[in-house]
Coordinates of C-alpha atoms in Angstrom, one line a residue:
M72 CA 60.6 151.1 142.8
L73 CA 57.7 148.7 143.1
V74 CA 58.9 145.4 144.7
L75 CA 57.0 142.1 144.8
V76 CA 57.8 140.2 147.9
T77 CA 56.8 136.5 147.7
G78 CA 56.2 135.0 151.1
G79 CA 55.8 138.6 152.3
A80 CA 53.5 137.6 155.2
G81 CA 56.0 135.2 156.7
F82 CA 58.6 135.6 159.4
I83 CA 61.3 137.2 157.4
G84 CA 59.1 138.5 154.6
T85 CA 57.1 140.6 157.1
R86 CA 60.2 142.4 158.2
I87 CA 61.4 143.0 154.6
V88 CA 58.0 144.4 153.6
R89 CA 58.2 146.8 156.6
A90 CA 61.8 147.9 155.7
L91 CA 60.9 148.5 152.0
A92 CA 57.8 150.5 152.9
E93 CA 59.6 152.6 155.4
A94 CA 62.3 153.3 152.8
G95 CA 59.6 154.7 150.5
H96 CA 59.3 151.8 148.0
G97 CA 56.0 150.5 146.7
V98 CA 55.4 146.9 147.9
R99 CA 53.1 144.1 146.8
V100 CA 53.0 140.9 148.8
L101 CA 52.2 137.5 147.3
D102 CA 51.7 134.8 150.0
A103 CA 49.7 131.6 150.0
L104 CA 49.4 131.6 153.8
L105 CA 50.2 127.9 154.1
P106 CA 49.4 126.3 157.4
A107 CA 52.9 125.0 158.0
A108 CA 54.1 128.6 158.3
H109 CA 50.9 130.5 159.4
G110 CA 48.9 127.9 161.3
A111 CA 45.3 127.0 160.6
P112 CA 43.4 129.1 160.2
P113 CA 46.1 131.6 159.2
R114 CA 46.1 134.9 161.0
P115 CA 48.8 137.0 159.4
A116 CA 49.5 140.5 160.7
P117 CA 48.0 143.3 158.6
P118 CA 50.5 144.7 156.1
P119 CA 51.7 148.3 156.6
A120 CA 49.6 151.1 155.1
G121 CA 49.9 151.3 151.3
V122 CA 51.1 147.7 150.9
E123 CA 49.0 145.6 148.6
F124 CA 48.4 142.0 149.7
V125 CA 47.6 139.2 147.2
R126 CA 46.8 135.8 148.5
G127 CA 48.2 133.3 146.1
D128 CA 50.8 130.6 145.5
V129 CA 54.0 131.0 143.5
R130 CA 53.3 127.7 141.9
E131 CA 50.2 129.1 140.1
P132 CA 51.3 130.8 136.8
A133 CA 48.2 133.0 136.4
T134 CA 48.4 134.3 140.0
V135 CA 52.1 135.1 139.6
E136 CA 51.6 136.8 136.2
A137 CA 49.0 139.1 137.7
A138 CA 51.1 139.8 140.8
L139 CA 54.0 140.9 138.6
R140 CA 52.1 143.7 136.8
G141 CA 54.1 146.9 137.0
V142 CA 56.8 145.4 139.2
D143 CA 60.4 146.6 139.0
A144 CA 62.1 143.9 141.2
V145 CA 61.2 140.7 143.1
C146 CA 62.3 139.7 146.5
H147 CA 61.7 135.9 146.6
Q148 CA 61.2 134.7 150.2
A149 CA 58.4 132.1 149.6
A150 CA 59.8 128.7 150.6
M151 CA 59.3 125.6 152.7
V152 CA 62.1 125.8 155.2
G153 CA 63.8 123.7 157.9
A154 CA 65.0 120.1 158.1
G155 CA 61.6 118.6 157.9
K156 CA 60.4 115.4 159.6
D157 CA 61.9 112.8 157.2
F158 CA 62.7 112.1 153.6
G159 CA 58.9 111.8 152.9
D160 CA 58.8 115.6 152.9
A161 CA 61.0 115.7 149.7
P162 CA 58.1 116.1 147.2
D163 CA 56.7 119.0 149.2
Y164 CA 60.1 120.7 149.4
V165 CA 60.7 120.4 145.7
R166 CA 57.2 121.5 144.8
C167 CA 57.3 124.6 147.0
N168 CA 60.9 125.7 146.5
D169 CA 62.0 124.6 143.1
L170 CA 58.7 124.4 141.1
G171 CA 57.6 127.6 142.8
S172 CA 60.8 129.3 141.8
A173 CA 60.6 128.0 138.2
V174 CA 57.1 129.4 137.8
L175 CA 58.1 132.7 139.2
L176 CA 61.2 133.1 137.0
T177 CA 59.2 132.1 133.9
A178 CA 56.7 134.8 134.6
M179 CA 59.4 137.3 135.4
A180 CA 61.0 136.6 132.0
R181 CA 57.7 137.2 130.2
R182 CA 57.1 140.4 132.2
R183 CA 60.7 141.5 131.6
V184 CA 61.3 142.0 135.4
R185 CA 65.1 142.0 135.5
V186 CA 66.1 142.2 139.2
L187 CA 65.7 139.3 141.7
V188 CA 66.9 139.1 145.3
L189 CA 66.7 135.5 146.4
A190 CA 66.4 134.1 149.9
G191 CA 69.3 131.6 149.9
S192 CA 70.7 129.7 152.9
M193 CA 73.9 128.7 154.5
V194 CA 72.7 125.1 154.3
V195 CA 74.1 125.0 150.7
Y196 CA 77.6 124.6 152.2
G197 CA 76.9 121.4 154.0
E198 CA 79.5 120.7 156.7
G199 CA 81.2 124.0 156.1
C200 CA 85.0 124.7 156.1
Y201 CA 87.6 123.1 158.3
T202 CA 91.4 123.1 158.5
C203 CA 93.7 120.2 159.3
A204 CA 97.2 120.7 160.8
R205 CA 98.7 118.4 158.1
H206 CA 96.5 118.9 155.1
G207 CA 95.2 122.5 155.3
T208 CA 91.7 123.2 154.2
V209 CA 89.6 120.1 153.9
R210 CA 85.9 119.1 153.4
P211 CA 84.9 116.2 155.7
G212 CA 82.3 113.8 154.4
P213 CA 79.0 113.0 156.2
R214 CA 79.3 112.0 159.8
R215 CA 78.9 108.3 160.5
T216 CA 76.0 106.9 162.5
E217 CA 78.3 104.8 164.7
D218 CA 80.4 107.9 165.6
L219 CA 77.3 110.0 166.4
A220 CA 75.8 107.1 168.5
A221 CA 79.1 106.9 170.5
G222 CA 79.1 110.7 171.1
R223 CA 81.9 111.4 168.6
F224 CA 80.4 114.5 167.1
E225 CA 83.4 116.3 165.7
P226 CA 84.2 115.4 162.0
A227 CA 87.7 114.2 161.4
C228 CA 90.1 114.9 158.5
P229 CA 89.0 112.7 155.6
R230 CA 92.7 112.1 154.8
C231 CA 94.4 111.4 158.1
A232 CA 91.5 111.2 160.6
S233 CA 93.1 114.0 162.7
P234 CA 91.0 116.5 164.6
L235 CA 89.9 119.5 162.6
T236 CA 89.5 123.2 163.4
P237 CA 86.3 124.8 162.1
A238 CA 86.8 127.9 159.9
L239 CA 84.7 130.5 158.1
V240 CA 83.4 129.5 154.7
S241 CA 83.3 131.9 151.8
E242 CA 80.7 132.3 149.0
D243 CA 83.1 130.7 146.6
A244 CA 83.0 127.3 148.4
P245 CA 81.4 124.6 146.3
P246 CA 77.9 123.5 147.3
D247 CA 77.6 120.4 149.5
P248 CA 73.9 120.0 150.4
R249 CA 73.2 117.4 153.2
T250 CA 69.4 117.6 153.4
V251 CA 66.5 117.8 150.9
Y252 CA 65.9 121.4 151.9
A253 CA 69.5 122.2 151.3
A254 CA 69.3 120.5 147.8
T255 CA 66.3 122.7 146.9
K256 CA 68.1 125.9 148.0
V257 CA 71.1 125.0 145.7
A258 CA 68.6 124.3 142.9
Q259 CA 66.9 127.6 143.4
E260 CA 70.2 129.4 142.9
H261 CA 71.0 127.4 139.8
L262 CA 67.5 128.2 138.3
A263 CA 67.9 131.9 139.1
G264 CA 71.4 131.8 137.4
C265 CA 69.9 130.3 134.3
W266 CA 67.1 132.9 134.2
A267 CA 69.6 135.7 134.6
R268 CA 71.8 134.5 131.7
A269 CA 68.8 133.8 129.4
G270 CA 67.3 137.3 129.8
D271 CA 70.0 139.7 131.1
G272 CA 68.7 139.5 134.6
R273 CA 70.5 140.4 137.8
V274 CA 70.3 138.1 140.8
I275 CA 71.6 138.6 144.4
A276 CA 71.3 135.5 146.4
L277 CA 71.5 136.2 150.2
R278 CA 72.6 133.1 152.0
Y279 CA 71.0 133.5 155.4
H280 CA 72.5 132.0 158.5
N281 CA 70.4 131.1 161.5
V282 CA 67.7 133.8 161.5
Y283 CA 65.8 134.4 164.7
G284 CA 63.6 137.1 166.2
P285 CA 60.0 138.0 167.1
G286 CA 57.4 136.3 164.9
M287 CA 59.1 133.0 164.3
P288 CA 56.7 130.1 163.8
R289 CA 56.3 128.0 166.9
D290 CA 55.8 124.3 167.7
T291 CA 56.5 123.0 164.2
P292 CA 59.1 120.5 163.0
Y293 CA 60.0 123.0 160.2
A294 CA 60.9 125.8 162.7
G295 CA 64.5 126.8 163.4
V296 CA 66.3 125.6 166.6
A297 CA 65.8 129.1 168.2
S298 CA 62.1 128.8 167.8
L299 CA 62.0 125.3 169.3
F300 CA 64.0 126.4 172.3
R301 CA 61.8 129.5 172.7
S302 CA 58.6 127.4 172.5
A303 CA 59.9 125.0 175.2
L304 CA 60.7 127.9 177.6
A305 CA 57.2 129.4 177.0
H306 CA 55.7 126.1 178.3
G307 CA 58.1 126.0 181.3
R308 CA 60.2 123.2 179.8
P309 CA 64.0 123.3 179.5
P310 CA 65.4 123.6 175.9
R311 CA 66.6 120.2 174.7
V312 CA 70.0 120.6 173.1
F313 CA 71.1 117.8 170.8
E314 CA 74.6 116.4 170.6
D315 CA 76.8 118.1 173.3
G316 CA 75.7 121.6 172.5
G317 CA 79.0 122.5 170.9
Q318 CA 77.6 122.9 167.4
R319 CA 78.8 126.3 166.0
R320 CA 76.3 128.5 164.2
D321 CA 75.9 132.2 163.3
F322 CA 72.6 133.6 164.8
I323 CA 71.5 136.7 162.9
H324 CA 68.5 138.9 163.9
V325 CA 65.6 139.1 161.4
Q326 CA 65.9 142.9 161.4
D327 CA 69.4 142.7 160.1
V328 CA 68.3 140.2 157.4
A329 CA 65.6 142.7 156.3
A330 CA 68.2 145.4 156.1
A331 CA 70.4 143.2 153.9
N332 CA 67.5 142.6 151.5
L333 CA 66.8 146.4 151.3
A334 CA 70.5 147.0 150.5
A335 CA 70.5 144.3 147.9
L336 CA 67.4 145.6 146.1
T337 CA 68.8 149.1 146.1
A338 CA 72.2 148.1 144.8
A339 CA 71.5 145.3 142.4
D340 CA 71.2 147.4 139.2
G341 CA 74.4 149.3 139.7
L342 CA 76.4 146.5 141.2
L343 CA 75.8 143.6 138.8
A344 CA 76.3 143.2 135.1
P345 CA 73.3 141.9 133.2
G346 CA 73.1 138.1 133.2
T347 CA 74.9 137.5 136.5
L348 CA 74.2 136.1 139.9
R349 CA 76.2 137.0 143.0
A350 CA 75.9 135.3 146.3
Y351 CA 76.4 136.9 149.8
N352 CA 76.5 135.4 153.2
V353 CA 74.3 137.1 155.7
G354 CA 75.5 136.5 159.2
S355 CA 76.5 138.4 162.3
G356 CA 80.2 137.5 162.0
T357 CA 80.2 136.2 165.6
P358 CA 79.8 132.4 165.8
R359 CA 78.1 131.0 168.9
T360 CA 77.3 127.4 169.9
V361 CA 73.8 126.0 170.1
G362 CA 74.3 125.5 173.8
E363 CA 75.3 129.1 174.3
M364 CA 72.1 130.2 172.5
A365 CA 69.9 128.0 174.6
A366 CA 71.5 129.2 177.8
A367 CA 71.1 132.8 176.8
L368 CA 67.4 132.4 176.1
A369 CA 66.8 130.5 179.3
S370 CA 68.7 133.2 181.4
S371 CA 66.9 136.0 179.7
C372 CA 63.4 134.8 180.6
G373 CA 64.3 133.1 183.9
G374 CA 63.3 129.7 182.6
P375 CA 64.8 126.3 183.3
Q376 CA 68.3 125.8 182.1
P377 CA 69.0 123.7 178.9
V378 CA 69.3 119.9 179.0
T379 CA 72.0 118.5 176.8
T380 CA 70.6 115.2 175.5
G381 CA 73.3 113.6 173.3
E382 CA 70.6 113.0 170.6
Y383 CA 71.4 113.6 167.0
R384 CA 69.9 113.8 163.5
L385 CA 71.8 112.4 160.6
G386 CA 71.1 115.4 158.3
D387 CA 72.6 117.9 160.8
V388 CA 76.0 119.3 160.3
R389 CA 78.4 120.0 163.2
H390 CA 79.7 123.5 162.4
I391 CA 78.6 126.0 159.8
T392 CA 79.7 129.6 160.0
A393 CA 80.6 131.9 157.2
S394 CA 82.3 135.2 156.5
S395 CA 79.9 138.1 155.6
A396 CA 82.8 140.3 154.6
R397 CA 81.6 140.4 150.9
L398 CA 78.2 141.8 151.9
R399 CA 79.8 144.4 154.2
A400 CA 82.3 145.5 151.6
E401 CA 80.1 145.6 148.5
L402 CA 76.7 146.6 149.9
G403 CA 77.8 148.6 152.9
W404 CA 75.7 146.4 155.2
L405 CA 76.5 146.0 158.9
P406 CA 74.5 144.0 161.5
Q407 CA 73.0 146.2 164.2
I408 CA 71.6 143.8 166.7
S409 CA 74.1 142.1 169.0
F410 CA 73.7 138.5 170.1
A411 CA 73.0 139.5 173.8
E412 CA 70.5 142.2 172.8
G413 CA 68.7 140.0 170.3
M414 CA 68.4 137.1 172.7
R415 CA 67.0 139.3 175.5
E416 CA 64.3 140.6 173.1
F417 CA 63.6 137.2 171.6
A418 CA 63.3 135.4 175.0
T419 CA 59.9 137.1 175.7
A420 CA 58.7 138.3 172.3
P421 CA 55.7 136.5 170.8
L422 CA 56.1 133.8 168.2
R423 CA 53.8 133.3 165.2
G424 CA 50.6 131.8 166.5
E425 CA 51.0 133.2 170.0
N426 CA 49.0 136.1 171.4
T427 CA 50.9 136.6 174.5
R428 CA 54.5 137.3 175.6
V429 CA 56.3 134.9 177.9
P430 CA 56.3 136.4 181.4
P431 CA 59.8 136.7 182.9
R432 CA 60.1 134.3 185.8

């Protein structure tokens, strides 16, 4: 099988390309090497032997058409990620994520490429799933500025204002995007679903949780929290943990995410009926708090301990963890890298744009 991997020179894309090549598949990479992800000037790692690299943007129809020649399936990783700096980033997110996906899907329809594995995100769920002792499963609204400023970070029941218990969210939960990035990830899935129905395509949307690992971009407002903490420690500074550090997330190693993509590409034809999209959560299954993650990184590299600041961002959600049972049952995928093992590796591994490892202190 010849697979086109858009964004294949990026953090996650690089690992997917390696996994596909090691499994014996043909791989072609399409990547624009944008400065936000690769620095300026970009210095991407060389692709594995036999992998074809095409520098180009998914928003350019002619480039995408050429990159799709002879392709059997597409693994769409190219995207602008993260929470961004402010709402002024909205046009860039929409252009990169939604326009880029629309151009790619149009070209796939013309080329009759029928299999797509889409890099989705857990951000589509918004605040996630909670239970109230009186009202059962509820979906709290956005947290109020006055509550956050007063240090009241936990969302309350929207019906009785009682404390809530966070629970695992399933793929069948309705979307509830709380940021521009989240809205574009919802739109990507809807566009892919329309493409599948119009041309008998098959789409697997892998909703990644908090992906971390060697090669994450460093020192950028679009990086994930793990990268920001890791960058601080590399400069001898303590990680700054927002709110009270009790935010629950599911940290999943990039190697396990690559394995999920390989499983999806292998299974899509036999698993899905033509014209369908099926979503899968990709997480470790073991929620951790942001404070725990920061402490694990600091301890692993002997750096300064985290500082809990009480700061907050309005677009952030308190808890978002999801069940990956569907992915395990239907695709036979299991995460291999434990939280402790992954954090020990990540604490001293190079980030994108770094040439040296962090020396243990």
